[in-house]
Short mmCIF file of C-alpha atoms in Angstrom, two decimals:
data_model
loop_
_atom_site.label_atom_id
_atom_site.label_comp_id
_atom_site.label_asym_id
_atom_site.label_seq_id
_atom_site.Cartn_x
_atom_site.Cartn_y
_atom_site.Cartn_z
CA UNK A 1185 -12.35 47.15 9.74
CA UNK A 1186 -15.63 49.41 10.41
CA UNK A 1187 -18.13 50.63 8.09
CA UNK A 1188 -20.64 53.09 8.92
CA UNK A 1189 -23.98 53.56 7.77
CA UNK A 1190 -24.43 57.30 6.80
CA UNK A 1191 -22.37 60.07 5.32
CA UNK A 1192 -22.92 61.76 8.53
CA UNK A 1193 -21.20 59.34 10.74
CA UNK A 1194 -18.81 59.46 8.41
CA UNK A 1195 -17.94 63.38 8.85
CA UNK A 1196 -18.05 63.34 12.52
CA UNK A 1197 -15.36 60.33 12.64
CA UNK A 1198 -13.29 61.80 9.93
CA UNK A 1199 -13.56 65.67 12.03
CA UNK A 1200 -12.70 63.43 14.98
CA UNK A 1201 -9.60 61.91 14.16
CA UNK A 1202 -8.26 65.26 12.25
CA UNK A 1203 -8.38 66.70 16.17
CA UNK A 1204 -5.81 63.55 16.78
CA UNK A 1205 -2.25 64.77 17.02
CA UNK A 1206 0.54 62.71 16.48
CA UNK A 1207 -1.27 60.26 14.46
CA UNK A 1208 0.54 59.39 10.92
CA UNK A 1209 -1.49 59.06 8.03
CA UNK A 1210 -1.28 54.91 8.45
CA UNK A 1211 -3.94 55.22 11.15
CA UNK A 1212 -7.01 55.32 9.10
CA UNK A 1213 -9.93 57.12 10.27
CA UNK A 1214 -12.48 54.71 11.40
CA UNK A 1215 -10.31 53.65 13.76
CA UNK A 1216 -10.39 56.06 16.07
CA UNK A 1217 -14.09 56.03 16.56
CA UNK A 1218 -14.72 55.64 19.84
CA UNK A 1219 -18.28 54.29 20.91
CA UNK A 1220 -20.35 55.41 24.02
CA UNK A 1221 -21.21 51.19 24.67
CA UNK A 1222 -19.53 50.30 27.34
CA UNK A 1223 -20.20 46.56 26.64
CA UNK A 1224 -17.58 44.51 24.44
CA UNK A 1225 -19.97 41.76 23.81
CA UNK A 1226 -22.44 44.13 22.13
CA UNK A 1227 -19.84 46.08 20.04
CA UNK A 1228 -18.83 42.84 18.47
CA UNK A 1229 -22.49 41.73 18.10
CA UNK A 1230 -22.97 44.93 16.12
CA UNK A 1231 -19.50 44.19 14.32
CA UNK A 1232 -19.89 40.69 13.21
CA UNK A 1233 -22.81 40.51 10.68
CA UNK A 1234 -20.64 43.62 8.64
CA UNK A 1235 -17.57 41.75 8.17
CA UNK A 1236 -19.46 38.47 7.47
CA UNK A 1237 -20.70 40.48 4.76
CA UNK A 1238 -17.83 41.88 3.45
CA UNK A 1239 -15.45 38.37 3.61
CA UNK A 1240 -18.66 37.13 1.04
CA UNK A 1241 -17.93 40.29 -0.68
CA UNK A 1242 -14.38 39.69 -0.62
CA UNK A 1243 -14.27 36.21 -1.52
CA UNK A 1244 -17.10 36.81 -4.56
CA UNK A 1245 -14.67 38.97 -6.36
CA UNK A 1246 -10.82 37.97 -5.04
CA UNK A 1247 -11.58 34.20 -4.57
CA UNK A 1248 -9.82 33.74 -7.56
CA UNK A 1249 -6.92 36.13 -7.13
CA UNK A 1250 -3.52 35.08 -7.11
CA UNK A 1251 -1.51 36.03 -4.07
CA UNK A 1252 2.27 34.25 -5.19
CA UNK A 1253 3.91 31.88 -6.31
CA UNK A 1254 4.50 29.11 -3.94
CA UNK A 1255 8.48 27.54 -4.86
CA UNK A 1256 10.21 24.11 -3.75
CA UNK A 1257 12.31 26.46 -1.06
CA UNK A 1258 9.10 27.55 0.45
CA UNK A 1259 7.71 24.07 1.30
CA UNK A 1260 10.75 22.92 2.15
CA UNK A 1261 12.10 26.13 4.41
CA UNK A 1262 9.34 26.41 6.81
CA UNK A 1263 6.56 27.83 4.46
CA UNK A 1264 8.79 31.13 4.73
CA UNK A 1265 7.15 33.70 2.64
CA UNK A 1266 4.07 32.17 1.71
CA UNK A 1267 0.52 33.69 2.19
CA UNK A 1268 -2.14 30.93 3.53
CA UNK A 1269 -3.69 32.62 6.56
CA UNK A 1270 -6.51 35.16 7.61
CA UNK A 1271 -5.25 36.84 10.61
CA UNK A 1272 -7.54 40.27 11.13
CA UNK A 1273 -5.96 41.76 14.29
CA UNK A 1274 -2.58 42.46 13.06
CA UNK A 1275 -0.11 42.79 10.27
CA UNK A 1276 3.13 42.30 9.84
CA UNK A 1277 5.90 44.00 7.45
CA UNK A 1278 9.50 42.97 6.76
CA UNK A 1279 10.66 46.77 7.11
CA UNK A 1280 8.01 48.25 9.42
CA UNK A 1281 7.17 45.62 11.77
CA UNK A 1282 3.86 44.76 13.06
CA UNK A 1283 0.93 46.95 13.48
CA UNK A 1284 -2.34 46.00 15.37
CA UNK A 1285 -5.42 46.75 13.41
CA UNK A 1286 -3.16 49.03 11.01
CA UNK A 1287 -1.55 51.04 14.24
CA UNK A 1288 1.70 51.04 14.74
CA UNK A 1289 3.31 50.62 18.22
CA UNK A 1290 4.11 54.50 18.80
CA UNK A 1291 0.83 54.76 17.46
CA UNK A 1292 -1.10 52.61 20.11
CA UNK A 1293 1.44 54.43 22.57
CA UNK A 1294 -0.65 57.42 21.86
CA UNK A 1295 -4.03 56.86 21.45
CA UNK A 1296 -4.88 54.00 23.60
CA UNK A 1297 -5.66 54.89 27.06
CA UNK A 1298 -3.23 54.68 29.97
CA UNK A 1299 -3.30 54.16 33.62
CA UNK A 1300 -1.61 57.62 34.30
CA UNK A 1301 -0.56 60.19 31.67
CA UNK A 1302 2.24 59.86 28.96
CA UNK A 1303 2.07 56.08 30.71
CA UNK A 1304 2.14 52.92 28.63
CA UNK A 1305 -0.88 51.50 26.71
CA UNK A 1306 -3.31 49.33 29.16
CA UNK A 1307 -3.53 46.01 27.62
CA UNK A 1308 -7.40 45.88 28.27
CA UNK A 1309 -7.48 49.24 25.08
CA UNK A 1310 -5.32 46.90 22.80
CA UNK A 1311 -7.58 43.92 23.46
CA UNK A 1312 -10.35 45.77 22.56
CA UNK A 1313 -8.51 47.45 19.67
CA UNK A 1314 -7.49 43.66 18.38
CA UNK A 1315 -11.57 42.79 18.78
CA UNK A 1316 -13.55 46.05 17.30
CA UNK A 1317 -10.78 47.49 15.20
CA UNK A 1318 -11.61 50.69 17.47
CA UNK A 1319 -9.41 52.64 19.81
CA UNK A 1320 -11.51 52.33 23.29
CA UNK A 1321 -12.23 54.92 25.82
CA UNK A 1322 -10.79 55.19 29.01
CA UNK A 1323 -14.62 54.53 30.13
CA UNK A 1324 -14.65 51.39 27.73
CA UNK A 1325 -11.12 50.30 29.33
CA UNK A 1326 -12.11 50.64 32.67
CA UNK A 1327 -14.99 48.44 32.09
CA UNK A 1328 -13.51 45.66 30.07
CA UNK A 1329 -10.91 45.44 33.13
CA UNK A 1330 -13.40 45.56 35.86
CA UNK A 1331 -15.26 42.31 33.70
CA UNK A 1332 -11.73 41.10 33.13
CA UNK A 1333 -11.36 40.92 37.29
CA UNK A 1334 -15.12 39.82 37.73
CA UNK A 1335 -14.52 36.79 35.81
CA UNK A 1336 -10.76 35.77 37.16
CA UNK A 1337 -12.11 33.03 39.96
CA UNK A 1338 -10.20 30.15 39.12
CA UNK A 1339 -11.37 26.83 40.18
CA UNK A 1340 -9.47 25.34 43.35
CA UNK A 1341 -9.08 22.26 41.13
CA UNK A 1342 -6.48 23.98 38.91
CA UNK A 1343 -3.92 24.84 41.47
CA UNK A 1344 -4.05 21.41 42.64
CA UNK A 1345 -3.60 19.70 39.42
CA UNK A 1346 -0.61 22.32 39.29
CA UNK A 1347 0.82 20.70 42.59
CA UNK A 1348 0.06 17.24 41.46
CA UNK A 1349 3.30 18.33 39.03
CA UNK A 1350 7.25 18.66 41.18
CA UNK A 1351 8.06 22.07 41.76
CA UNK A 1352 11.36 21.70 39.54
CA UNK A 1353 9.33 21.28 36.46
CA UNK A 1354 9.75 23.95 33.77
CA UNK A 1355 7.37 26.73 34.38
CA UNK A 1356 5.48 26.76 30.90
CA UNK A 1357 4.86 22.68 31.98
CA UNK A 1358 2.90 23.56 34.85
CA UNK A 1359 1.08 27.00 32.80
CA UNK A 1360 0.36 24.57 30.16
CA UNK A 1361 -1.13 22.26 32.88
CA UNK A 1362 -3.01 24.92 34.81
CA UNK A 1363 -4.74 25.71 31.42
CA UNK A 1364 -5.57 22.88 30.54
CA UNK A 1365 -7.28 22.07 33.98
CA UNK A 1366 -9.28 25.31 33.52
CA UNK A 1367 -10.76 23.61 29.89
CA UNK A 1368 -13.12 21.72 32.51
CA UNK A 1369 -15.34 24.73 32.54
CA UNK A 1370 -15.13 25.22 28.56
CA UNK A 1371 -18.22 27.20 27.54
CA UNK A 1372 -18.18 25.99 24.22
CA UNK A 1373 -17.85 22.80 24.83
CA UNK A 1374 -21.03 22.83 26.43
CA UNK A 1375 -22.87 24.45 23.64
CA UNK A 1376 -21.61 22.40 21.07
CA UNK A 1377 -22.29 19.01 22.83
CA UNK A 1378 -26.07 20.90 23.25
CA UNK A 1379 -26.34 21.21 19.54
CA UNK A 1380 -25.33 24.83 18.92
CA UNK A 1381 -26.45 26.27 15.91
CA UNK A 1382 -22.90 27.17 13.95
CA UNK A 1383 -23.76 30.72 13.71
CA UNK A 1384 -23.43 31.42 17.08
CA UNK A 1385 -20.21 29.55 18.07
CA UNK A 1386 -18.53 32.84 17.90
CA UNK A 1387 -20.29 33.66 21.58
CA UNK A 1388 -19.06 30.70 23.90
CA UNK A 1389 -15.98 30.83 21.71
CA UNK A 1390 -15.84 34.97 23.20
CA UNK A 1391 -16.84 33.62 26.48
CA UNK A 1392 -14.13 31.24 26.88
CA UNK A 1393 -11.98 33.25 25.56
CA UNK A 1394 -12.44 36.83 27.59
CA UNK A 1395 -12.68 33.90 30.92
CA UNK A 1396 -9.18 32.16 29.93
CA UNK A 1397 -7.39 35.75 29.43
CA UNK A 1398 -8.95 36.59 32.96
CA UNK A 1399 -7.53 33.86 34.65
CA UNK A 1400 -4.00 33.45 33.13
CA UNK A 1401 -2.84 35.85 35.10
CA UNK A 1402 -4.31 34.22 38.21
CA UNK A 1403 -2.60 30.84 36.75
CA UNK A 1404 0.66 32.12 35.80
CA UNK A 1405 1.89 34.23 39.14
CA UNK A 1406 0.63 31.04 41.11
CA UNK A 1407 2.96 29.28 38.90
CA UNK A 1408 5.65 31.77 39.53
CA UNK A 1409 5.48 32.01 43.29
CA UNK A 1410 4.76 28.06 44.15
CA UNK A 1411 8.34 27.85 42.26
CA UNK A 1412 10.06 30.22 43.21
CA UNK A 1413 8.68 32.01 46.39
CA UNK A 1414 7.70 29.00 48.88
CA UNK A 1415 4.22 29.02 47.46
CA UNK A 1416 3.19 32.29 49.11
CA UNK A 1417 0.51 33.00 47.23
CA UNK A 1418 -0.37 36.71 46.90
CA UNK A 1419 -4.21 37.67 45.52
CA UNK A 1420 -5.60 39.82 43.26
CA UNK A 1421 -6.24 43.94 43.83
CA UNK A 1422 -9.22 44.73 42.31
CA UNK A 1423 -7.84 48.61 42.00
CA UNK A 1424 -5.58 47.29 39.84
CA UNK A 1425 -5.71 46.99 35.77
CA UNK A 1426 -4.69 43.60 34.14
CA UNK A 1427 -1.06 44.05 33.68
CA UNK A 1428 -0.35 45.93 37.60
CA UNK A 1429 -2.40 43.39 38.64
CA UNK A 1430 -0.33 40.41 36.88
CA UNK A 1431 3.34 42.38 38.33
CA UNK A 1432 1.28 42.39 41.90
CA UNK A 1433 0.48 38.91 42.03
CA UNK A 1434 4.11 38.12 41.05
CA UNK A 1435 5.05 40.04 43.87
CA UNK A 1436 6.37 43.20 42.51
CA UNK A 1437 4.61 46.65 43.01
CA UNK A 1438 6.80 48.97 41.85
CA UNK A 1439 4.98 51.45 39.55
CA UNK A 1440 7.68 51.43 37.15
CA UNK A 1441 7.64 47.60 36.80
CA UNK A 1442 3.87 48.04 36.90
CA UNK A 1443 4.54 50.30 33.80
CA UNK A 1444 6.55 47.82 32.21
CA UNK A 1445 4.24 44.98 32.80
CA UNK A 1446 1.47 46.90 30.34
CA UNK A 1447 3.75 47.84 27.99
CA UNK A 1448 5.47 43.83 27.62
CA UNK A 1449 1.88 42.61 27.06
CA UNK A 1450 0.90 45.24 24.72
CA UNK A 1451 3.83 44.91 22.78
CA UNK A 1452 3.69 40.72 23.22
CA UNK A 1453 0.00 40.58 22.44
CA UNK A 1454 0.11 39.58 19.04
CA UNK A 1455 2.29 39.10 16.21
CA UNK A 1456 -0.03 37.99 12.84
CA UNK A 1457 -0.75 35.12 12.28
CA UNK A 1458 2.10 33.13 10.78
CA UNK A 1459 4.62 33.01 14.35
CA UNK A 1460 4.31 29.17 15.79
CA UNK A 1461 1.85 29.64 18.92
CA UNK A 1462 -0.46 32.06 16.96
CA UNK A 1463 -0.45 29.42 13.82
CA UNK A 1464 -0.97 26.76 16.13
CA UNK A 1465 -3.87 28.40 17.99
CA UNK A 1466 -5.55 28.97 14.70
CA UNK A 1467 -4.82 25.37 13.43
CA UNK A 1468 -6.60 23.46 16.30
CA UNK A 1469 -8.87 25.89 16.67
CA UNK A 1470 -10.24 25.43 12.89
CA UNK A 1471 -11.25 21.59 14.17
CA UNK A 1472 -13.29 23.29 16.39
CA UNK A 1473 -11.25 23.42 19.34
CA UNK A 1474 -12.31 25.30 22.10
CA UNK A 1475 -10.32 28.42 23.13
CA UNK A 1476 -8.40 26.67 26.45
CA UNK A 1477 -7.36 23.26 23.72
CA UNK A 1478 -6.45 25.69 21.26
CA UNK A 1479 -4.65 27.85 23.48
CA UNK A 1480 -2.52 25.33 25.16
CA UNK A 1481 -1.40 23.99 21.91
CA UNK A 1482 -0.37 27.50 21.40
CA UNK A 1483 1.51 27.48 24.26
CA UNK A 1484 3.55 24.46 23.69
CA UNK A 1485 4.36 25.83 20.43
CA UNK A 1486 5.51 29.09 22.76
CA UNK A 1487 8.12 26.77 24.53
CA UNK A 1488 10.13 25.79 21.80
CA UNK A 1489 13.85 27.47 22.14
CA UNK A 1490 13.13 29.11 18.21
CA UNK A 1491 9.81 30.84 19.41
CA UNK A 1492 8.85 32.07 22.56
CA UNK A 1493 12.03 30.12 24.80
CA UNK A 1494 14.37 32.60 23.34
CA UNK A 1495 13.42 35.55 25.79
CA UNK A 1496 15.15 33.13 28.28
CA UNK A 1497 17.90 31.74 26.35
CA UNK A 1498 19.15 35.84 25.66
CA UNK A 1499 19.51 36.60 29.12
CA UNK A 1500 21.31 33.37 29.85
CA UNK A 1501 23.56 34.40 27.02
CA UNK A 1502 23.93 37.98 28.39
CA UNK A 1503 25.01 36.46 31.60
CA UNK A 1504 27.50 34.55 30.11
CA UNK A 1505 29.28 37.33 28.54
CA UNK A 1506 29.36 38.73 31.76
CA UNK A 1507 30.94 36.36 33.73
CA UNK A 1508 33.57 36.18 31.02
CA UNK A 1509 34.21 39.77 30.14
CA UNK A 1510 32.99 41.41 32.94
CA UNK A 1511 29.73 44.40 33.03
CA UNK A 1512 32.44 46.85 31.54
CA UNK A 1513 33.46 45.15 28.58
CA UNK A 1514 35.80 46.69 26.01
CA UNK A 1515 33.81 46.51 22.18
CA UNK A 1516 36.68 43.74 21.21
CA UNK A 1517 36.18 41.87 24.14
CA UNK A 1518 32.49 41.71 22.99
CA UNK A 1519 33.20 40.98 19.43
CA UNK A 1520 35.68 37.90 20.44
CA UNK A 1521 32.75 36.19 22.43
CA UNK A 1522 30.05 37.29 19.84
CA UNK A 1523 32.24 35.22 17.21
CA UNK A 1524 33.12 32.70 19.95
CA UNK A 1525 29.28 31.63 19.89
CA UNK A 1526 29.17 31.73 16.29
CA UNK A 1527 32.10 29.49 15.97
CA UNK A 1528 31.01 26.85 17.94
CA UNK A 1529 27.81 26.20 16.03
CA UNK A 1530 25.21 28.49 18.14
CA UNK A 1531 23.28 31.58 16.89
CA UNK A 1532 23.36 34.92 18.71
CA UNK A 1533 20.08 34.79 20.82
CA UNK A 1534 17.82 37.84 20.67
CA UNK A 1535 18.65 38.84 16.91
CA UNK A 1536 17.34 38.01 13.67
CA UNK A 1537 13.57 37.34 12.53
CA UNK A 1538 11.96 35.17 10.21
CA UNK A 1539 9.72 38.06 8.76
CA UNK A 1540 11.32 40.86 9.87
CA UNK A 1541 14.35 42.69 8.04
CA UNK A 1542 15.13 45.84 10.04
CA UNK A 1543 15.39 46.60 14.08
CA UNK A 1544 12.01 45.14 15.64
CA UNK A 1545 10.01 48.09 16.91
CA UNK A 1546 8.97 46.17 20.16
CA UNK A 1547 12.89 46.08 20.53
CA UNK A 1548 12.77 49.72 20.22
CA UNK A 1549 10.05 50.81 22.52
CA UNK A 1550 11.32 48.48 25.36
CA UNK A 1551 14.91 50.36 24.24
CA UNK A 1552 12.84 53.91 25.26
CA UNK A 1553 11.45 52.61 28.51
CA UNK A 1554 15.29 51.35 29.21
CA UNK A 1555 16.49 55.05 28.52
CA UNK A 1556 13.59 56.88 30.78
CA UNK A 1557 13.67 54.22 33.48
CA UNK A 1558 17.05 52.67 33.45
CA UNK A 1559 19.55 54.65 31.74
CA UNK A 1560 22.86 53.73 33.50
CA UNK A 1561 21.76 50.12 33.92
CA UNK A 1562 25.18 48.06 33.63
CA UNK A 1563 23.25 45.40 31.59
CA UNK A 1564 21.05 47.92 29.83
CA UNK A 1565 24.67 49.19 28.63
CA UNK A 1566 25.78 46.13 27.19
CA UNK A 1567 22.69 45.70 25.68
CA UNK A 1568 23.01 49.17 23.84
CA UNK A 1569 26.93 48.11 22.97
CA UNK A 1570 25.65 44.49 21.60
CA UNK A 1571 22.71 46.49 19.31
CA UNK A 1572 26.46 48.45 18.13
CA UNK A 1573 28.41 45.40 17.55
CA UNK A 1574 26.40 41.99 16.69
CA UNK A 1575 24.86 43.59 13.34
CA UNK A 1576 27.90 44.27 11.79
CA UNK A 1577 29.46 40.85 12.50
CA UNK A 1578 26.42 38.92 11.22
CA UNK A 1579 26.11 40.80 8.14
CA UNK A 1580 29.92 40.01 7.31
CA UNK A 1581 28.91 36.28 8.67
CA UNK A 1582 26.65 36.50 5.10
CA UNK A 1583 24.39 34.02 5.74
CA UNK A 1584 21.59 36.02 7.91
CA UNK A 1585 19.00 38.14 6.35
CA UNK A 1586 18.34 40.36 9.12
CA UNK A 1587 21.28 40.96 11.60
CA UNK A 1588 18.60 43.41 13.76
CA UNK A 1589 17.85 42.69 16.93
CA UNK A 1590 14.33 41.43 18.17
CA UNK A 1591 11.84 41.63 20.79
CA UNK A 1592 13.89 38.96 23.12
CA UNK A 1593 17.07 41.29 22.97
CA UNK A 1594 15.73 43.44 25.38
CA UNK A 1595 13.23 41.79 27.63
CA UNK A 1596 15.39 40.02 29.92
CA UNK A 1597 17.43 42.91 30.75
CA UNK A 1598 13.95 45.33 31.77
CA UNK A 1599 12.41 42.36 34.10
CA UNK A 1600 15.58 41.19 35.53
CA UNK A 1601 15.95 45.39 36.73
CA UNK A 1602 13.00 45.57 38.35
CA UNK A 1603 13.93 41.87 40.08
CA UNK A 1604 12.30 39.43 38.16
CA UNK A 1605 15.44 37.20 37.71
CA UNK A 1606 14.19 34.12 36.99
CA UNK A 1607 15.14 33.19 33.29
CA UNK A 1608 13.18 30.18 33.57
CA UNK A 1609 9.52 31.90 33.82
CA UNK A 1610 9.76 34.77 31.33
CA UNK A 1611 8.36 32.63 28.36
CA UNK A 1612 5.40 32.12 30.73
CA UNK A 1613 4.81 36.43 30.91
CA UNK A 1614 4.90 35.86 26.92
CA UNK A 1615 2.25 33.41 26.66
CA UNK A 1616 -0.16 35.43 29.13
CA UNK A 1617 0.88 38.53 26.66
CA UNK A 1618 0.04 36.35 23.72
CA UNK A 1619 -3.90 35.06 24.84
CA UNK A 1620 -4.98 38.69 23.83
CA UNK A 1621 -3.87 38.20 20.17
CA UNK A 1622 -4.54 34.37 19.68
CA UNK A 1623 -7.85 34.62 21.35
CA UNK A 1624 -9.51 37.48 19.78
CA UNK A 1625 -8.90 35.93 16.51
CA UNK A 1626 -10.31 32.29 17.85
CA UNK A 1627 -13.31 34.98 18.14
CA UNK A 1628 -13.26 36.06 14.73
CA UNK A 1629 -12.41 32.48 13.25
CA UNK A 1630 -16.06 31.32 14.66
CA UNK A 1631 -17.60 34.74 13.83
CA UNK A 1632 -16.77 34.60 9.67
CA UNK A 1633 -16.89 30.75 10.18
CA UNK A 1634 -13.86 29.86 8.98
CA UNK A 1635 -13.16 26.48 7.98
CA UNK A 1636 -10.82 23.70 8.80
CA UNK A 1637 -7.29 24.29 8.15
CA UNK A 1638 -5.66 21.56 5.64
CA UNK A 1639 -2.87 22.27 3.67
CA UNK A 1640 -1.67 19.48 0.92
CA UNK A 1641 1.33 18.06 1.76
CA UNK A 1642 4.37 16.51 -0.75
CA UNK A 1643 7.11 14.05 -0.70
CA UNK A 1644 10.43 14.24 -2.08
CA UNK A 1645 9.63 12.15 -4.70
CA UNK A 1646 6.85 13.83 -5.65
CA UNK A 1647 9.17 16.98 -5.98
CA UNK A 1648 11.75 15.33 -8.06
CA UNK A 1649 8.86 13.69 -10.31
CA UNK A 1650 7.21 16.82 -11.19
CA UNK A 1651 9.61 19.50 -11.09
CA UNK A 1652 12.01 16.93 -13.47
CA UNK A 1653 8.95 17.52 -15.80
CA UNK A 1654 8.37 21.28 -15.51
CA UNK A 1655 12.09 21.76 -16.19
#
């Protein structure tokens, strides 16, 4: 959040955004100032000493504000629904879904520049959206992706601690280990082992962190093709923006899949701060962390089959159904193998969030690229017949509070279109996606100097004890 320093400024935004069409009220107007500063670096100098002012401001009169009521269910159910972080580039709601720095997703599909027009959103706008709170300009965009390709180099060392791993190992095992070999050049690090004054961590923390989401890219389509392709490795474009670039690399330049590259990390970027890799990049980050430690830890988190694994496990599931039913099959057919999986123990992949309680809108807009791009897609189909028939059958199953699907039902199905097949690797395009949101916030963390995170912990007997005595 922005303020400004005269009433004048103030107008001209508010006239500004008025001339915005398409925008709902949600979109408040001092986001969609737009600033002549080409330089990222200096907006957020200008930015930070404002919203260190205003957390003192906000913690002098809401420090002691209650924000719930915390319940034995909560600790013991995965600290579902309770408030405990600070997590400024997006929010989440149970029947909106998220919204990055108060935008929704059609929102951002909007405003935020593209690479061609009515094209998806270029992940370097939403990065700098997450950072400044400020819709770029295509100028601003351009820039942050020519310093984005400027600062991509990655050490020779990396790829050969990659290779020091077998080629069958999972592909987030050897992104995890490619990141970690890039820590060796941790700018923060440095400074802090130099005696850094705590005030400006925030700047090798940006450093690192701009430099990791530069060479992720770079790390992850290595990954991809030393797996998968023979280790033919193909190199950057630099007339290419991140997300082309990332889809080139892999080995796939097809506009469309070009297109759809931007719009999955836009839409991955970030997801507040509560989800397991963005938690977990906030958690070792508050020991002071640097951005590549933190961000691996983030990524392990990203592997788990309940987080970030479940992109993979829905296709594997989709492909299942088809080699039982068939690409044409009948709504019972569905239904049989829907309660099939159900019976035998496993959840329906792809549907269902812990926050969430209606369709997720990065579901949707993957749904809309589907129907411009795709439409008679066999598997695109079944994907449209399984949004018909899965909700119904988990709401009678009565124990799931959102039957809707999420952003893994629909993933699979784009990427495996365009001929990205490989199941294995798509929770490695998430965790690329997901630097943007966990690292601009590793900024802001430094920036309002946030402290270490430590949470009090109970046992079981400790619950019996003193609830026994509350009764």
């Amino acid at each position: 959040m922005v303020f400004f320093r005269s009433v004048t400024a103030l107008s001209r935004l508010r006239s500004r955004v008025n001339q915005q069409s398409g925008l709902t009220n949600s979109v408040r107007w001092f986001q969609m100032q737009s600033s002549s500063d080409l330089d990222l670096h200096s907006q957020l100098k200008e930015l930070i000493p404002e919203q260190q002012e205003r957390l003192k401001k906000v913690k002098s009169e809401y420090g002691k504000s209650q924000l719930g009521n915390i319940t034995v269910d909560m600790v013991i159910g995965g600290m579902r629904g309770m408030t405990g972080l600070l997590w400024e580039g997006s929010l989440l709601d149970a029947d909106e879904g998220i919204r990055f720095r108060g935008m929704t997703i059609p929102e951002c599909q909007k405003v935020l520049p593209a690479a061609k027009p009515d094209g998806e959103p270029l992940p370097e706008g939403l990065l700098w959206l997450l950072l400044t709170g400020k819709v770029p300009s295509k100028a601003q965009v351009n820039a942050l992706s020519k310093e984005l390709q400027d600062r991509a180099t990655v050490p020779d060392y990396v790829f050969k601690t990659i290779d020091a791993l077998p080629a069958s190992a999972h592909p987030m095992t050897q992104f995890v280990t490619g990141v970690m070999a890039l820590q060796v050049q941790s700018e923060f690090q440095k400074a802090y082992e130099k005696g850094i004054h705590k005030s400006k961590y925030w700047e090798p923390t940006y450093e690192d962190s701009l430099n990791l989401i530069a060479r992720l890219p770079v790390v992850a389509s290595y990954v991809y093709r030393r797996i998968y392709k023979d280790g033919k490795i193909i190199p950057m474009d630099a007339s290419l923006d991140y997300g082309a670039n990332y889809s080139h690399m892999l080995g796939f330049d097809d506009p469309k899949m070009q297109e759809l590259m931007r719009l999955y990390v836009t839409i991955h970027s970030d997801h507040e701060g509560g989800n397991v890799s963005a938690h977990t990049g906030h958690l070792v980050g508050s020991a002071l962390s640097d951005p590549y430690l933190s961000f691996a830890a983030a990524l392990n988190g990203l592997a788990g089959p309940l987080h970030g694994l479940a992109n993979q496990e829905v296709l594997l599931w989709i492909k299942n159904v088809v080699n039982e039913c068939g690409e044409n099959t009948t709504t019972e057919q569905l239904k049989d193998f829907i309660w099939k999986t159900l019976n035998s123990g496993k959840v329906v992949p792809g549907f269902g969030h812990g926050v969430l309680r209606k369709t997720d809108p990065r579901y949707t807009c993957q749904r809309e690229f589907a129907l411009k791009h795709l439409p008679n897609d066999p598997l695109f189909q079944l994907v449209s017949k399984l949004y018909e028939v899965v909700p119904p059958i988990l709401t009678e199953l009565g124990k799931v509070k959102n039957p809707w699907p999420n952003v893994d039902a629909h993933s699979g199905v784009l990427l495996k279109y365009f001929g990205l097949t490989e199941a294995r690797y798509f929770t490695v395009l998430f965790g690329v996606s997901r630097s943007l949101g966990i690292c601009s916030q590793l900024i802001w963390d430094r920036a309002l100097g946030l402290p270490l995170e430590r949470p009090k912990s109970i046992t079981m007997d400790w619950i019996e004890k003193n609830c026994k005595k509350a009764v």
